[in-house]
Coordinates of C-alpha atoms in Angstrom, one line a residue:
X1 CA 50.0 17.5 128.3
X2 CA 53.3 18.6 127.1
X3 CA 55.4 17.6 129.9
X4 CA 53.9 15.0 130.8
X5 CA 53.7 13.2 126.8
X6 CA 57.8 14.4 127.7
X7 CA 58.6 12.1 130.9
X8 CA 56.4 9.1 129.8
X9 CA 57.9 9.1 126.7
X10 CA 61.5 9.4 128.5
X11 CA 60.7 6.5 131.2
X12 CA 59.9 4.1 128.4
X13 CA 63.1 4.4 126.0
X14 CA 64.8 3.9 129.9
X15 CA 62.9 1.2 130.4
X16 CA 63.8 0.4 126.6
X17 CA 67.4 0.5 127.2
X18 CA 67.8 -1.9 130.4
X19 CA 65.5 -4.3 128.1
X20 CA 68.1 -4.6 125.7
X21 CA 70.5 -5.5 127.8
X22 CA 68.6 -7.5 130.6
X23 CA 68.2 -9.8 127.3
X24 CA 68.8 -13.0 127.0
X25 CA 71.6 -13.5 124.2
X26 CA 69.7 -15.8 121.4
X27 CA 70.4 -17.3 118.1
X28 CA 70.3 -15.5 114.7
X29 CA 69.5 -16.5 111.7
X30 CA 71.0 -14.4 109.4
X31 CA 73.8 -13.3 111.1
X32 CA 74.5 -9.3 110.9
X33 CA 77.6 -10.1 108.0
X34 CA 74.9 -12.5 105.6
X35 CA 76.1 -15.8 106.5
X36 CA 72.9 -18.2 107.2
X37 CA 73.3 -20.1 110.8
X38 CA 71.4 -23.2 109.8
X39 CA 73.1 -25.9 109.7
X40 CA 72.1 -29.1 107.3
X41 CA 72.1 -32.7 109.1
X42 CA 71.0 -35.9 108.7
X43 CA 71.4 -35.8 104.5
X44 CA 71.8 -39.1 103.2
X45 CA 71.0 -38.6 99.7
X46 CA 74.6 -36.9 99.8
X47 CA 73.9 -38.5 95.7
X48 CA 72.4 -35.6 94.4
X49 CA 75.6 -33.9 95.1
X50 CA 77.6 -35.3 92.9
X51 CA 74.7 -35.2 89.9
X52 CA 75.7 -31.4 90.1
X53 CA 78.9 -31.7 90.3
X54 CA 80.2 -28.4 89.3
X55 CA 78.6 -26.7 91.4
X56 CA 79.5 -28.3 94.4
X57 CA 82.6 -27.5 93.4
X58 CA 82.5 -24.4 93.3
X59 CA 80.7 -24.3 96.6
X60 CA 84.1 -26.3 98.4
X61 CA 86.0 -24.2 100.4
X62 CA 89.5 -22.6 97.9
X63 CA 91.5 -25.4 100.1
X64 CA 90.1 -27.4 99.2
X65 CA 89.2 -26.6 95.5
X66 CA 93.0 -25.9 95.5
X67 CA 93.6 -29.4 96.3
X68 CA 91.5 -31.3 93.9
X69 CA 92.8 -29.2 91.1
X70 CA 96.2 -30.6 91.6
X71 CA 95.0 -34.0 92.5
X72 CA 92.8 -34.3 89.3
X73 CA 96.0 -32.8 87.1
X74 CA 98.2 -35.1 88.9
X75 CA 95.9 -38.5 88.7
X76 CA 95.3 -37.7 84.9
X77 CA 99.4 -36.8 84.3
X78 CA 100.5 -40.5 86.4
X79 CA 96.9 -41.8 84.3
X80 CA 98.0 -42.0 80.6
X81 CA 101.2 -42.3 81.7
X82 CA 101.0 -45.6 82.9
X83 CA 98.9 -46.1 79.2
X84 CA 102.0 -45.0 77.1
X85 CA 104.6 -47.0 80.4
X86 CA 102.0 -49.8 79.0
X87 CA 102.7 -49.3 75.5
X88 CA 106.5 -49.2 75.6
X89 CA 106.0 -52.4 77.5
X90 CA 104.3 -54.4 75.6
X91 CA 106.3 -54.0 72.3
X92 CA 108.9 -54.6 73.7
X93 CA 110.3 -51.0 73.4
X94 CA 111.6 -50.9 77.3
X95 CA 114.2 -54.0 76.7
X96 CA 115.1 -53.3 72.3
X97 CA 115.4 -49.3 72.4
X98 CA 118.5 -49.8 72.4
X99 CA 119.6 -51.8 69.3
X100 CA 120.7 -50.4 65.9
X101 CA 116.8 -50.9 63.4
X102 CA 114.4 -50.9 65.6
X103 CA 111.5 -48.5 66.0
X104 CA 110.0 -47.5 68.9
X105 CA 106.3 -46.3 69.5
X106 CA 107.5 -43.1 70.7
X107 CA 111.0 -42.6 71.2
X108 CA 113.6 -42.2 74.3
X109 CA 110.9 -43.9 76.5
X110 CA 112.9 -46.0 78.5
X111 CA 111.3 -45.9 81.9
X112 CA 108.0 -45.0 84.1
X113 CA 109.5 -41.1 84.6
X114 CA 110.1 -41.0 80.8
X115 CA 106.9 -42.2 80.8
X116 CA 104.8 -39.7 82.8
X117 CA 107.2 -36.9 81.7
X118 CA 105.7 -37.9 77.9
X119 CA 101.9 -37.3 79.0
X120 CA 102.9 -34.3 80.9
X121 CA 104.8 -33.2 77.8
X122 CA 101.8 -34.4 75.0
X123 CA 98.4 -33.1 77.6
X124 CA 100.0 -29.3 78.6
X125 CA 101.3 -28.7 74.7
X126 CA 104.8 -27.8 75.8
X127 CA 106.9 -30.2 73.4
X128 CA 110.0 -29.8 74.5
X129 CA 111.3 -32.4 71.0
X130 CA 113.2 -35.5 72.9
X131 CA 110.7 -37.5 72.8
X132 CA 108.4 -37.7 70.0
X133 CA 105.9 -41.1 68.8
X134 CA 106.3 -42.2 65.7
X135 CA 104.5 -42.7 62.9
X136 CA 104.5 -47.2 62.6
X137 CA 102.8 -47.2 66.0
X138 CA 99.4 -46.9 65.3
X139 CA 97.8 -47.4 69.1
X140 CA 100.2 -45.1 70.5
X141 CA 98.0 -42.4 67.9
X142 CA 95.3 -43.7 69.3
X143 CA 96.6 -43.0 73.1
X144 CA 97.0 -39.6 71.6
X145 CA 94.2 -38.9 70.5
X146 CA 92.4 -39.8 73.2
X147 CA 94.7 -38.2 75.8
X148 CA 94.1 -34.9 74.0
X149 CA 90.5 -34.6 74.2
X150 CA 90.2 -36.1 77.6
X151 CA 93.1 -33.4 78.1
X152 CA 90.4 -30.8 76.4
X153 CA 88.1 -31.7 78.6
X154 CA 89.6 -31.7 81.8
X155 CA 90.9 -28.2 81.4
X156 CA 88.1 -26.7 80.4
X157 CA 86.5 -28.4 83.8
X158 CA 89.4 -27.3 86.0
X159 CA 89.9 -23.6 84.7
X160 CA 85.9 -22.8 84.6
X161 CA 85.3 -24.0 88.3
X162 CA 88.8 -21.6 88.9
X163 CA 87.8 -19.0 86.8
X164 CA 83.6 -19.0 88.0
X165 CA 84.7 -18.9 92.3
X166 CA 87.3 -16.3 91.5
X167 CA 85.1 -14.0 89.8
X168 CA 81.6 -14.4 92.8
X169 CA 80.4 -11.2 93.6
X170 CA 80.4 -12.1 97.2
X171 CA 83.6 -10.4 98.6
X172 CA 81.3 -7.2 96.3
X173 CA 79.0 -7.5 99.2
X174 CA 81.6 -6.3 101.9
X175 CA 81.5 -2.6 100.2
X176 CA 77.5 -2.9 100.8
X177 CA 76.7 -1.9 104.7
X178 CA 74.1 -1.6 106.5
X179 CA 73.2 0.5 109.9
X180 CA 74.1 -1.2 112.7
X181 CA 70.3 -0.8 114.3
X182 CA 66.7 -0.9 113.1
X183 CA 64.1 2.2 114.3
X184 CA 61.1 3.2 114.9
X185 CA 59.6 6.7 114.6
X186 CA 57.0 8.7 112.4
X187 CA 57.4 10.4 109.4
X188 CA 54.4 12.3 107.9
X189 CA 52.0 11.3 111.2
X190 CA 52.8 7.6 110.1
X191 CA 54.8 4.9 111.9
X192 CA 57.8 3.6 110.2
X193 CA 60.2 1.1 110.8
X194 CA 63.8 2.1 108.8
X195 CA 67.3 1.0 108.3
X196 CA 70.3 2.4 106.4
X197 CA 72.3 0.8 104.0
X198 CA 74.7 2.6 101.8
X199 CA 77.6 1.1 99.0
X200 CA 81.4 2.4 99.4
X201 CA 82.4 1.4 96.0
X202 CA 82.3 4.3 93.6
X203 CA 81.2 0.9 90.7
X204 CA 77.7 1.3 91.4
X205 CA 75.5 -2.0 92.0
X206 CA 72.7 -1.7 88.7
X207 CA 69.5 -2.2 89.2
X208 CA 69.8 -2.4 92.7
X209 CA 66.5 -3.7 94.8
X210 CA 65.2 -4.1 98.8
X211 CA 63.0 -6.9 100.4
X212 CA 62.9 -7.6 103.9
X213 CA 61.7 -10.8 105.7
X214 CA 59.9 -10.9 110.0
X215 CA 61.3 -14.1 111.3
X216 CA 59.2 -15.5 114.9
X217 CA 57.7 -18.4 115.3
X218 CA 54.0 -18.7 115.2
X219 CA 51.2 -20.6 115.9
X220 CA 48.1 -20.8 114.4
X221 CA 44.5 -21.0 115.8
X222 CA 44.0 -24.9 115.0
X223 CA 47.8 -24.8 117.2
X224 CA 49.9 -25.9 114.8
X225 CA 53.4 -24.3 115.6
X226 CA 55.4 -23.0 113.2
X227 CA 59.0 -21.9 114.2
X228 CA 60.7 -19.3 112.0
X229 CA 58.1 -18.6 110.0
X230 CA 58.8 -16.1 107.4
X231 CA 56.5 -12.9 106.9
X232 CA 57.2 -10.1 104.4
X233 CA 58.2 -6.6 104.9
X234 CA 57.1 -4.3 102.4
X235 CA 59.3 -1.9 102.2
X236 CA 58.0 -0.4 98.6
X237 CA 57.3 -3.4 95.9
X238 CA 53.7 -1.9 95.8
X239 CA 55.2 1.5 94.3
X240 CA 58.8 1.2 93.1
X241 CA 60.7 2.5 96.1
X242 CA 62.3 -1.0 96.9
X243 CA 64.1 -0.3 93.0
X244 CA 67.5 1.3 94.5
X245 CA 69.7 4.4 92.9
X246 CA 72.3 3.7 95.9
X247 CA 74.9 6.5 94.9
X248 CA 74.5 7.7 99.0
X249 CA 73.8 6.1 101.8
X250 CA 69.7 5.6 101.5
X251 CA 67.1 4.4 104.6
X252 CA 64.6 2.5 103.6
X253 CA 61.4 2.9 105.1
X254 CA 58.3 0.1 105.8
X255 CA 55.6 1.6 106.7
X256 CA 53.5 0.6 109.2
X257 CA 50.1 0.0 108.1
X258 CA 46.8 -2.2 108.2
X259 CA 49.0 -4.8 106.6
X260 CA 52.1 -4.7 108.8
X261 CA 52.6 -6.5 111.7
X262 CA 53.9 -4.5 113.3
X263 CA 50.3 -2.7 113.0
X264 CA 49.3 -4.2 117.0
X265 CA 52.6 -3.7 117.5
X266 CA 53.4 -1.5 120.8
X267 CA 56.8 -0.4 122.5
X268 CA 55.5 -2.5 125.4
X269 CA 54.6 -5.3 123.2
X270 CA 57.5 -5.3 121.4
X271 CA 60.0 -5.6 124.3
X272 CA 58.2 -9.1 124.4
X273 CA 58.6 -10.3 121.3
X274 CA 61.3 -12.3 120.0
X275 CA 61.9 -12.2 116.4
X276 CA 64.3 -11.1 113.8
X277 CA 64.3 -8.6 110.6
X278 CA 66.3 -9.8 107.8
X279 CA 66.9 -7.5 105.3
X280 CA 68.1 -9.0 101.8
X281 CA 69.7 -6.3 99.1
X282 CA 70.9 -7.7 95.1
X283 CA 72.3 -6.2 91.7
X284 CA 74.3 -6.2 89.2
X285 CA 77.9 -5.4 89.6
X286 CA 78.7 -2.9 87.3
X287 CA 82.1 -4.0 85.9
X288 CA 81.8 -7.4 85.7
X289 CA 77.4 -7.8 85.4
X290 CA 76.7 -10.9 87.8
X291 CA 74.8 -11.2 90.1
X292 CA 75.4 -9.8 93.9
X293 CA 73.8 -10.4 97.0
X294 CA 74.4 -8.8 100.1
X295 CA 72.1 -9.9 103.8
X296 CA 71.8 -8.0 107.2
X297 CA 69.7 -9.0 110.1
X298 CA 67.6 -7.2 112.8
X299 CA 67.0 -8.3 116.6
X300 CA 64.7 -6.9 118.6
X301 CA 67.0 -5.9 121.2
X302 CA 68.3 -3.8 118.0
X303 CA 65.1 -2.5 117.1
X304 CA 65.5 0.9 119.0
X305 CA 61.9 2.5 119.1
X306 CA 61.6 6.4 118.6
X307 CA 65.3 6.4 117.3
X308 CA 66.1 7.9 113.7
X309 CA 69.1 8.5 112.1
X310 CA 72.1 11.1 111.9
X311 CA 72.3 12.5 108.1
X312 CA 75.7 12.1 106.9
X313 CA 75.4 14.0 103.2
X314 CA 76.9 17.4 102.9
X315 CA 76.8 20.0 100.2
X316 CA 80.9 21.4 99.5
X317 CA 81.2 23.1 96.6
X318 CA 80.8 21.4 94.0
X319 CA 80.0 18.1 94.7
X320 CA 77.7 16.1 97.8
X321 CA 80.1 14.3 100.3
X322 CA 79.2 11.3 102.6
X323 CA 80.5 11.3 106.2
X324 CA 80.1 7.4 107.2
X325 CA 80.9 8.2 110.7
X326 CA 77.8 9.1 111.5
X327 CA 75.9 6.1 109.2
X328 CA 75.6 3.8 112.3
X329 CA 75.2 7.0 114.3
X330 CA 71.1 8.2 116.0
X331 CA 69.2 10.0 117.8
X332 CA 66.6 10.5 120.1
X333 CA 62.9 12.1 119.2
X334 CA 59.7 12.2 120.2
X335 CA 57.2 9.2 119.6
X336 CA 54.3 7.4 120.4
X337 CA 54.5 5.1 123.0
X338 CA 51.6 2.7 121.0
X339 CA 50.8 0.8 118.6
X340 CA 50.9 2.7 114.7
X341 CA 47.1 1.3 115.0
X342 CA 46.3 3.1 118.0
X343 CA 48.7 6.2 117.0
X344 CA 45.8 6.1 113.6
X345 CA 42.6 6.5 116.0
X346 CA 44.2 9.1 117.7
X347 CA 45.3 11.3 114.7
X348 CA 41.8 10.8 113.5
X349 CA 40.6 12.1 117.1
X350 CA 42.2 15.6 117.1
X351 CA 45.3 17.3 116.1
X352 CA 47.5 17.3 119.9
X353 CA 49.0 14.0 119.2
X354 CA 50.1 15.0 115.3
X355 CA 51.5 18.3 116.2
X356 CA 53.1 16.8 119.0
X357 CA 55.2 14.4 117.8
X358 CA 56.5 16.1 114.8
X359 CA 57.6 19.4 117.4
X360 CA 61.8 18.6 117.9
X361 CA 63.4 18.7 121.6
X362 CA 64.6 22.0 121.1
X363 CA 61.2 23.7 120.8
X364 CA 59.7 21.4 123.4
X365 CA 62.5 22.5 125.7
X366 CA 61.6 26.0 125.1
X367 CA 58.0 25.3 126.3

């Protein structure tokens, strides 16, 4: 029985590898780097973006953000420079500026260029001292107050947008790693779906939590077709195992039980299925306190049946060392090819299967 089981297991593993290569590439819902592969088209109510202008500016590309940042300031300076020039023109300062006894609104303002420079000096509070407003110009004093107030609002909004954009923790997710593949094997006589996560930085993610979603199309009993239906995958929500202390790489395990969407899925059935598992890791950056989210996904061809992850943690003299060269490595293990439901039924019938599934390859070779 043992040799027959080993032979069938190896045949199934080779068949799985062949199907993985022969399956046509499918479109991902979430890319491996976490970017969602969804584009919004035919959005007619574009005014909604303007109702949340701050978030719209933060979400823009860097090149467009810098262009708008520069454009807003230049337009603001030109607008108030035009108003200062207009006041000088109406008062006659441009014509009588050189006459003795004439008190202009702004001293040494004799052209539009000088009005533009005075607008920049006023809003940025440079204060070179060459151009200065006089006390006999009430309209100029009012314009000075208006420019100071509006300039402060523009500074607060634009500098705030740039600060939020710079401090966004998106790049923090670049040092959060997910294994290239997910694996299915037996743990404590229970079929489990597993993947590995790790953090490359010494500054840790605070209050880290992880969740997973199964993405696949579904047809209801009434005949309704639901594309890309999302189903929760329990990875310890009820036991608290979804709360992570991510100091070293961890293997996240989903027990395939009666509530699991993989409960009745065997190796042969999984080869025919088309699905995607989306994993989401969230937490706060220890240095800034801002929330960070890292995402990745596994297609059905990236879920390996009958494998386990290679250990990466070793005990050195006075510390633990993580070898990230083996982070994505897996090795074959003896795993039943039946579904978790069938495995549970066979475990209740007799002790042969659990003993067989727990044997290591070295023990099997000796037998």
